[in-house]
Amino acid sequence: MLTDLFSPSVQYTLDIAGIFVFAISGALLAVRKNFDVFGMAVLAEVTALGGGLFRDVMIGDVPPTAFTDLGYFLTPLFATVLVFFLHPEVERITRAVNVFDAAGLGLFCVTGTTKAHDYGLGLTASAALGLATAVGGGVLRDVLAHEVPSLLRWDRDLYAVPAMVGSIMAAVLLRFDSLNGLTSGFAVATAFVLRLLAMHFGWRAPRAWHRRSAAVEEV
């Protein structure tokens, strides 16, 4: 089913593009944390490949693609080199990087859901793994950098919710045997646009109802 959505060459190109942008975000966080080049490479690899590795292990697709295709492994290293030498310039185009990151989020939540379903998982589990594919690398990145994961922080723009919407849309389309190149593209675009709107308008998930705690979020 996954190969029916996009041609193999298109799928591969989209995967590499998403991996590259996710890796950029990991390497930039390492720079802000004053990590050395090895730490930058680790955060870049984890951010770019962590979600897909988790999904592949869970569904039994081993060894994961990240270890069988050199392009998947080398792309984050290329991003690390780029950030190592040009991080001031990359920081200046953070908004553009965030736009591509949103596109990767939309793509990975849909392809992750589809791949999990291809391996026999139910629709709910497939959607959950689609979400994990999209946001798992970012969670691992933040944990390794001693940060509260962004998707758990109330003061961050919605990130997991757009991916969740895209995953659920893919699962519903699978349920009605309606997932194809056009409808999957619509699911990807929906997650992408929701993430862009969240960044533009500062949308955040609500906190506990009638919350009385005076605690504030750590910076």
XYZ file of N, CA and C in Angstrom:
657
model
N 0.829 -1.216 0.000
C 0.000 0.000 0.000
C 0.855 1.254 0.000
N 1.943 1.258 0.798
C 2.786 2.444 0.874
C 3.362 2.814 -0.481
N 3.789 1.814 -1.243
C 4.363 2.091 -2.560
C 3.315 2.548 -3.558
N 2.027 2.334 -3.230
C 0.961 2.790 -4.120
C 0.728 4.298 -3.984
N 1.142 4.886 -2.864
C 0.886 6.302 -2.641
C 1.812 7.173 -3.480
N 3.079 6.841 -3.489
C 4.064 7.585 -4.253
C 4.972 6.586 -4.952
N 5.577 7.005 -6.051
C 6.556 6.138 -6.691
C 7.747 5.981 -5.754
N 8.499 4.872 -5.855
C 9.646 4.666 -4.947
C 10.633 5.824 -4.956
N 10.905 6.396 -6.121
C 11.868 7.499 -6.179
C 11.337 8.744 -5.478
N 10.048 9.027 -5.668
C 9.438 10.183 -5.009
C 9.407 9.963 -3.501
N 9.019 8.762 -3.071
C 8.978 8.450 -1.646
C 10.350 8.613 -1.014
N 11.358 8.122 -1.706
C 12.724 8.197 -1.170
C 13.173 9.652 -1.059
N 12.896 10.443 -2.069
C 13.277 11.857 -2.047
C 12.586 12.594 -0.908
N 11.295 12.327 -0.721
C 10.556 12.972 0.364
C 11.099 12.548 1.720
N 11.419 11.260 1.865
C 11.989 10.772 3.127
C 13.307 11.473 3.440
N 14.178 11.558 2.451
C 15.482 12.180 2.660
C 15.324 13.657 3.016
N 14.395 14.335 2.340
C 14.161 15.755 2.635
C 13.665 15.936 4.065
N 12.719 15.093 4.484
C 12.212 15.177 5.854
C 13.294 14.874 6.870
N 14.100 13.854 6.599
C 15.194 13.490 7.502
C 16.183 14.641 7.623
N 16.499 15.281 6.508
C 17.461 16.372 6.518
C 16.972 17.532 7.392
N 15.716 17.911 7.238
C 15.193 19.045 8.000
C 15.112 18.704 9.483
N 14.667 17.498 9.821
C 14.643 17.093 11.220
C 16.049 17.096 11.804
N 17.024 16.645 11.022
C 18.408 16.619 11.484
C 18.923 18.028 11.741
N 18.546 18.975 10.896
C 18.941 20.368 11.103
C 18.465 20.856 12.466
N 17.219 20.548 12.819
C 16.681 21.012 14.100
C 17.434 20.381 15.267
N 17.818 19.118 15.131
C 18.594 18.464 16.182
C 19.972 19.071 16.337
N 20.647 19.325 15.226
C 21.982 19.911 15.273
C 21.943 21.333 15.828
N 20.913 22.101 15.475
C 20.798 23.458 15.994
C 20.598 23.464 17.502
N 19.804 22.529 18.018
C 19.631 22.444 19.470
C 20.958 22.118 20.140
N 21.748 21.249 19.523
C 23.058 20.907 20.073
C 23.962 22.139 20.133
N 23.894 22.989 19.113
C 24.690 24.222 19.128
C 24.255 25.112 20.276
N 22.935 25.247 20.464
C 22.430 26.094 21.548
C 22.831 25.540 22.914
N 22.979 24.231 23.000
C 23.383 23.592 24.251
C 24.908 23.533 24.408
N 25.620 24.072 23.449
C 27.078 24.097 23.464
C 27.694 22.695 23.412
N 27.056 21.769 22.682
C 27.597 20.433 22.500
C 28.745 20.477 21.498
N 29.617 19.477 21.579
C 30.679 19.374 20.582
C 30.129 18.728 19.312
N 31.003 18.532 18.325
C 30.545 18.045 17.031
C 29.947 16.640 17.143
N 30.478 15.816 18.051
C 29.898 14.488 18.223
C 28.483 14.581 18.787
N 28.302 15.466 19.764
C 26.961 15.671 20.307
C 26.001 16.195 19.269
N 26.491 17.069 18.385
C 25.656 17.564 17.298
C 25.218 16.430 16.392
N 26.159 15.547 16.054
C 25.836 14.423 15.168
C 24.831 13.481 15.813
N 25.008 13.235 17.112
C 24.085 12.338 17.813
C 22.677 12.914 17.816
N 22.534 14.185 18.156
C 21.205 14.791 18.180
C 20.594 14.850 16.782
N 21.422 15.103 15.773
C 20.908 15.134 14.401
C 20.388 13.758 13.984
N 21.169 12.707 14.263
C 20.761 11.346 13.905
C 19.498 10.931 14.654
N 19.471 11.207 15.943
C 18.334 10.792 16.769
C 17.061 11.514 16.345
N 17.180 12.822 16.109
C 16.003 13.595 15.715
C 15.452 13.133 14.373
N 16.352 12.864 13.432
C 15.940 12.511 12.080
C 15.407 11.088 11.968
N 16.002 10.165 12.709
C 15.718 8.743 12.499
C 14.991 8.069 13.662
N 14.928 8.738 14.806
C 14.385 8.088 15.997
C 12.968 7.588 15.850
N 12.083 8.413 15.288
C 10.687 8.003 15.138
C 10.528 6.824 14.206
N 11.237 6.861 13.081
C 11.163 5.750 12.132
C 11.760 4.472 12.685
N 12.850 4.577 13.447
C 13.456 3.399 14.065
C 12.493 2.748 15.050
N 11.850 3.577 15.869
C 10.884 3.049 16.835
C 9.757 2.320 16.128
N 9.211 2.933 15.081
C 8.122 2.308 14.329
C 8.561 0.977 13.718
N 9.718 0.966 13.065
C 10.168 -0.242 12.387
C 10.408 -1.381 13.366
N 10.976 -1.077 14.527
C 11.193 -2.117 15.543
C 9.860 -2.648 16.040
N 8.894 -1.756 16.265
C 7.590 -2.168 16.784
C 6.836 -3.065 15.796
N 6.978 -2.807 14.502
C 6.226 -3.595 13.527
C 7.018 -4.790 13.014
N 8.274 -4.914 13.441
C 9.089 -6.062 13.036
C 9.785 -5.899 11.702
N 9.917 -4.668 11.231
C 10.649 -4.427 9.989
C 12.128 -4.233 10.342
N 12.799 -5.345 10.556
C 14.201 -5.289 10.986
C 15.085 -6.037 9.994
N 16.349 -5.577 9.835
C 16.868 -4.324 10.409
C 16.179 -3.113 9.807
N 16.015 -2.040 10.586
C 15.314 -0.849 10.091
C 15.995 -0.250 8.865
N 15.211 0.462 8.086
C 15.729 1.075 6.861
C 16.913 1.985 7.132
N 16.919 2.627 8.294
C 18.011 3.541 8.631
C 19.358 2.831 8.662
N 19.344 1.501 8.863
C 20.590 0.743 8.925
C 20.869 -0.044 7.650
N 19.927 -0.055 6.742
C 20.131 -0.787 5.492
C 20.327 0.137 4.295
N 19.992 1.410 4.446
C 20.158 2.381 3.372
C 21.117 3.461 3.863
N 22.273 3.551 3.260
C 23.298 4.480 3.710
C 22.842 5.932 3.610
N 21.969 6.215 2.650
C 21.492 7.577 2.492
C 20.762 8.088 3.713
N 19.993 7.211 4.351
C 19.258 7.597 5.543
C 20.215 7.952 6.675
N 21.301 7.201 6.791
C 22.255 7.414 7.878
C 23.157 8.611 7.623
N 23.557 8.827 6.362
C 24.504 9.892 6.052
C 23.861 11.271 5.983
N 22.583 11.332 5.661
C 21.917 12.630 5.534
C 22.007 13.460 6.817
N 21.739 12.891 8.011
C 21.911 13.690 9.231
C 23.348 14.135 9.460
N 24.314 13.330 9.029
C 25.715 13.734 9.179
C 26.021 14.930 8.282
N 25.457 14.934 7.078
C 25.621 16.087 6.186
C 25.000 17.324 6.811
N 23.830 17.169 7.414
C 23.182 18.298 8.090
C 24.043 18.798 9.246
N 24.692 17.877 9.952
C 25.574 18.260 11.056
C 26.739 19.105 10.568
N 27.355 18.685 9.481
C 28.473 19.445 8.918
C 28.013 20.846 8.507
N 26.840 20.917 7.891
C 26.291 22.206 7.459
C 26.097 23.141 8.647
N 25.485 22.628 9.702
C 25.225 23.445 10.881
C 26.530 23.782 11.603
N 27.470 22.852 11.628
C 28.750 23.083 12.302
C 29.452 24.316 11.747
N 29.455 24.455 10.442
C 30.176 25.566 9.815
C 29.299 26.799 9.577
N 27.994 26.586 9.431
C 27.133 27.696 8.996
C 25.970 27.951 9.956
N 26.126 27.575 11.229
C 24.969 27.677 12.116
C 24.423 29.097 12.273
N 25.241 30.168 12.236
C 24.616 31.502 12.309
C 23.675 31.767 11.139
N 24.098 31.328 9.938
C 23.250 31.512 8.756
C 22.003 30.641 8.835
N 22.178 29.419 9.319
C 21.023 28.511 9.442
C 20.041 29.049 10.469
N 20.551 29.601 11.571
C 19.676 30.187 12.584
C 18.821 31.304 11.997
N 19.399 32.052 11.052
C 18.671 33.180 10.466
C 17.521 32.733 9.573
N 17.570 31.502 9.111
C 16.468 31.003 8.270
C 15.640 29.967 9.037
N 15.599 30.135 10.368
C 14.856 29.190 11.195
C 13.394 29.090 10.779
N 12.809 30.224 10.385
C 11.402 30.198 9.966
C 11.211 29.280 8.757
N 12.123 29.372 7.800
C 12.040 28.494 6.633
C 12.252 27.044 7.037
N 13.190 26.802 7.943
C 13.426 25.438 8.424
C 12.172 24.899 9.095
N 11.482 25.744 9.862
C 10.262 25.313 10.544
C 9.157 24.947 9.552
N 9.119 25.653 8.432
C 8.124 25.336 7.403
C 8.400 23.945 6.828
N 9.667 23.666 6.518
C 10.009 22.346 6.002
C 9.821 21.268 7.070
N 10.088 21.618 8.315
C 9.856 20.682 9.417
C 8.376 20.315 9.491
N 7.516 21.307 9.302
C 6.073 21.045 9.304
C 5.685 20.121 8.156
N 6.330 20.306 7.007
C 6.064 19.419 5.875
C 6.508 17.993 6.188
N 7.681 17.847 6.816
C 8.144 16.513 7.214
C 7.215 15.875 8.225
N 6.705 16.677 9.145
C 5.752 16.179 10.137
C 4.530 15.590 9.455
N 3.969 16.339 8.504
C 2.789 15.863 7.788
C 3.060 14.601 6.994
N 4.203 14.562 6.329
C 4.544 13.392 5.526
C 4.747 12.156 6.382
N 5.509 12.271 7.453
C 5.870 11.098 8.245
C 4.695 10.535 9.034
N 3.758 11.408 9.457
C 2.624 10.863 10.206
C 1.745 10.004 9.304
N 1.633 10.377 8.034
C 0.798 9.608 7.105
C 1.518 8.341 6.644
N 2.778 8.467 6.220
C 3.500 7.274 5.760
C 3.758 6.311 6.907
N 3.965 6.854 8.122
C 4.144 5.976 9.280
C 2.897 5.174 9.579
N 1.741 5.815 9.513
C 0.470 5.110 9.725
C 0.263 4.034 8.672
N 0.540 4.377 7.428
C 0.337 3.435 6.324
C 1.263 2.234 6.436
N 2.522 2.475 6.772
C 3.472 1.367 6.876
C 3.092 0.436 8.014
N 2.678 0.994 9.151
C 2.260 0.155 10.276
C 1.065 -0.709 9.897
N 0.135 -0.129 9.151
C -1.036 -0.890 8.713
C -0.642 -1.974 7.720
N 0.330 -1.670 6.852
C 0.826 -2.671 5.903
C 1.376 -3.898 6.616
N 1.903 -3.701 7.821
C 2.484 -4.809 8.582
C 1.480 -5.479 9.510
N 0.196 -5.215 9.308
C -0.844 -5.963 9.990
C -1.402 -5.357 11.253
N -1.002 -4.163 11.616
C -1.546 -3.541 12.818
C -2.943 -3.003 12.551
N -3.738 -2.910 13.626
C -5.061 -2.327 13.526
C -4.982 -0.830 13.289
N -6.123 -0.234 13.018
C -6.140 1.176 12.655
C -5.686 2.075 13.798
N -6.121 1.784 15.021
C -5.733 2.620 16.160
C -4.234 2.540 16.405
N -3.699 1.314 16.414
C -2.262 1.144 16.621
C -1.463 1.759 15.477
N -1.978 1.665 14.262
C -1.292 2.248 13.114
C -1.220 3.764 13.243
N -2.333 4.387 13.653
C -2.343 5.834 13.836
C -1.374 6.249 14.945
N -1.332 5.456 16.018
C -0.413 5.766 17.116
C 1.032 5.697 16.649
N 1.361 4.698 15.831
C 2.726 4.599 15.326
C 3.017 5.669 14.271
N 2.000 6.095 13.548
C 2.185 7.218 12.639
C 2.565 8.478 13.402
N 1.881 8.707 14.517
C 2.219 9.842 15.373
C 3.635 9.696 15.921
N 3.977 8.496 16.375
C 5.317 8.260 16.918
C 6.398 8.478 15.865
N 6.096 8.087 14.629
C 7.052 8.298 13.541
C 7.354 9.786 13.364
N 6.316 10.599 13.462
C 6.465 12.032 13.209
C 7.131 12.774 14.358
N 6.831 12.393 15.599
C 7.309 13.196 16.739
C 8.326 12.473 17.610
N 8.532 11.169 17.381
C 9.401 10.400 18.261
C 10.831 10.902 18.297
N 11.364 11.272 17.138
C 12.731 11.766 17.089
C 12.910 13.042 17.892
N 11.931 13.919 17.832
C 12.001 15.166 18.593
C 11.962 14.924 20.091
N 11.180 13.931 20.510
C 11.129 13.587 21.936
C 12.482 13.079 22.408
N 13.069 12.155 21.641
C 14.383 11.632 22.012
C 15.439 12.738 22.029
N 15.379 13.637 21.062
C 16.305 14.772 21.011
C 16.241 15.594 22.285
N 15.019 15.936 22.698
C 14.859 16.779 23.880
C 15.311 16.065 25.147
N 15.014 14.774 25.253
C 15.427 14.017 26.429
C 16.956 13.978 26.527
N 17.625 13.708 25.408
C 19.090 13.662 25.415
C 19.695 15.032 25.727
N 19.007 16.091 25.369
C 19.500 17.448 25.621
C 19.033 17.994 26.968
N 18.425 17.126 27.791
C 17.938 17.521 29.121
C 16.889 18.617 29.037
N 16.001 18.479 28.057
C 14.884 19.409 27.897
C 13.583 18.650 28.131
N 12.574 19.360 28.644
C 11.234 18.783 28.655
C 10.783 18.688 27.201
N 10.382 17.499 26.731
C 9.977 17.380 25.328
C 8.975 18.448 24.928
N 9.195 19.038 23.778
C 8.385 20.175 23.333
C 6.904 19.852 23.284
N 6.559 18.623 22.869
C 5.135 18.324 22.731
C 4.442 18.155 24.079
N 5.204 18.156 25.202
C 4.613 18.086 26.533
C 4.504 19.455 27.195
N 5.032 20.473 26.563
C 5.072 21.799 27.177
C 3.906 22.650 26.695
N 3.207 23.260 27.660
C 2.033 24.062 27.308
C 2.415 25.350 26.583
N 3.687 25.806 26.766
C 4.080 27.074 26.165
C 4.673 26.900 24.775
N 4.451 25.753 24.148
C 4.922 25.521 22.792
C 3.726 25.427 21.843
N 3.906 25.908 20.624
C 2.844 25.804 19.630
C 2.518 24.334 19.379
N 1.267 24.087 19.003
C 0.824 22.712 18.751
C 1.758 22.009 17.765
N 2.214 20.829 18.149
C 3.095 20.038 17.287
C 2.548 18.629 17.121
N 2.265 17.980 18.227
C 1.757 16.620 18.150
C 0.336 16.569 17.597
N -0.465 17.589 17.901
C -1.868 17.570 17.469
C -2.006 17.538 15.944
N -1.276 18.373 15.192
C -1.366 18.259 13.732
C -0.959 16.876 13.224
N 0.099 16.303 13.826
C 0.515 14.953 13.423
C -0.569 13.933 13.767
N -1.219 14.116 14.902
C -2.299 13.212 15.303
C -3.461 13.289 14.325
N -3.786 14.501 13.908
C -4.872 14.678 12.939
C -4.527 13.983 11.625
N -3.298 14.161 11.147
C -2.881 13.508 9.906
C -2.912 11.997 10.014
N -2.471 11.464 11.154
C -2.476 10.016 11.359
C -3.893 9.464 11.397
N -4.772 10.162 12.091
C -6.164 9.708 12.185
C -6.835 9.766 10.822
N -6.568 10.825 10.060
C -7.131 10.917 8.715
C -6.673 9.744 7.855
N -5.376 9.398 7.953
C -4.866 8.265 7.176
C -5.535 6.968 7.603
N -5.730 6.801 8.924
C -6.366 5.584 9.430
C -7.818 5.483 8.954
N -8.539 6.599 8.975
C -9.937 6.600 8.513
C -9.998 6.281 7.019
N -9.100 6.842 6.248
C -9.059 6.553 4.808
C -8.740 5.085 4.561
N -7.840 4.509 5.366
C -7.559 3.082 5.257
C -8.790 2.250 5.593
N -9.523 2.690 6.599
C -10.724 1.954 7.019
C -11.724 1.838 5.883
N -11.840 2.890 5.075
C -12.810 2.891 3.978
C -12.149 2.591 2.627
N -10.917 2.059 2.701
C -10.191 1.667 1.488
C -10.121 2.814 0.487
N -9.882 4.020 1.012
C -9.877 5.211 0.165
C -8.526 5.915 0.153
N -7.503 5.270 0.707
C -6.201 5.913 0.748
C -5.482 5.720 -0.573
N -5.207 6.797 -1.246
C -4.456 6.761 -2.501
C -3.562 7.993 -2.544
N -2.910 8.233 -3.645
C -1.998 9.364 -3.740
C -2.665 10.692 -3.453
N -3.893 10.857 -3.958
C -4.599 12.123 -3.783
C -5.054 12.316 -2.337
N -5.722 11.298 -1.779
C -6.252 11.450 -0.424
C -5.132 11.477 0.618
N -4.064 10.719 0.388
C -2.946 10.771 1.330
C -2.277 12.141 1.278
N -2.190 12.714 0.080
C -1.662 14.066 -0.050
C -2.513 15.078 0.701
N -3.825 14.866 0.695
C -4.720 15.751 1.447
C -4.475 15.629 2.945
N -4.245 14.388 3.435
C -3.957 14.186 4.854
C -2.636 14.844 5.236
N -1.631 14.681 4.385
C -0.330 15.321 4.619
C -0.498 16.836 4.669
N -1.229 17.381 3.704
C -1.420 18.829 3.618
C -2.185 19.353 4.837
N -3.154 18.578 5.319
C -3.926 19.009 6.482
C -3.031 19.147 7.705
N -2.204 18.120 7.959
C -1.281 18.197 9.096
C -0.298 19.355 8.923
N 0.189 19.531 7.708
C 1.139 20.599 7.402
C 0.527 21.972 7.665
N -0.668 22.201 7.153
C -1.320 23.505 7.308
C -1.668 23.766 8.770
N -2.132 22.746 9.484
C -2.443 22.927 10.906
C -1.205 23.339 11.691
N -0.074 22.717 11.369
C 1.167 23.087 12.054
C 1.578 24.516 11.716
N 1.443 24.926 10.458
C 1.769 26.298 10.078
C 0.854 27.293 10.789
N -0.430 26.982 10.849
C -1.369 27.868 11.537
C -1.054 27.965 13.021
N -0.672 26.826 13.626
C -0.314 26.836 15.042
C 0.898 27.726 15.294
N 1.891 27.662 14.380
C 3.071 28.515 14.531
C 2.713 29.990 14.336
N 1.857 30.253 13.358
C 1.525 31.646 13.034
C 0.674 32.296 14.120
N -0.315 31.574 14.625
C -1.244 32.145 15.600
C -0.904 31.792 17.049
N 0.143 30.987 17.247
C 0.529 30.621 18.608
C -0.473 29.709 19.294
N -1.102 28.834 18.522
C -2.078 27.913 19.117
C -1.400 26.950 20.082
N -2.041 26.738 21.227
C -1.527 25.812 22.226
C -2.654 24.942 22.744
N -2.288 23.768 23.236
C -3.295 22.878 23.809
C -3.714 23.417 25.176
N -4.977 23.217 25.559
C -5.434 23.724 26.865
C -4.817 22.943 28.014
N -4.656 23.617 29.137
C -4.197 22.949 30.348
C -5.401 22.473 31.154
N -5.150 21.928 32.333
C -6.218 21.326 33.130
C -7.326 22.341 33.415
N -8.549 21.851 33.386
C -9.719 22.696 33.629
C -9.677 23.231 35.062
N -9.949 24.531 35.223
C -9.916 25.200 36.521
C -8.582 25.004 37.225
N -7.509 25.067 36.464
C -6.177 24.894 37.023
C -5.872 26.035 37.976
N -5.449 25.697 39.216
C -5.171 26.720 40.224
C -3.697 26.813 40.582
N -2.878 25.936 40.034
C -1.455 25.944 40.367
C -0.803 27.235 39.897
N 0.071 27.765 40.749
C 0.790 28.991 40.396
C 2.121 28.690 39.728
N 2.409 27.406 39.506
C 3.688 27.026 38.914
C 3.803 27.595 37.513
N 4.996 27.984 37.156
C 5.239 28.512 35.823
C 6.168 27.579 35.099
N 6.109 27.642 33.769
C 6.949 26.785 32.947
C 8.378 27.269 32.995
N 9.318 26.305 33.147
C 10.729 26.658 33.111
C 11.138 26.988 31.689
N 12.016 27.951 31.549
C 12.521 28.325 30.236
C 13.672 27.413 29.873
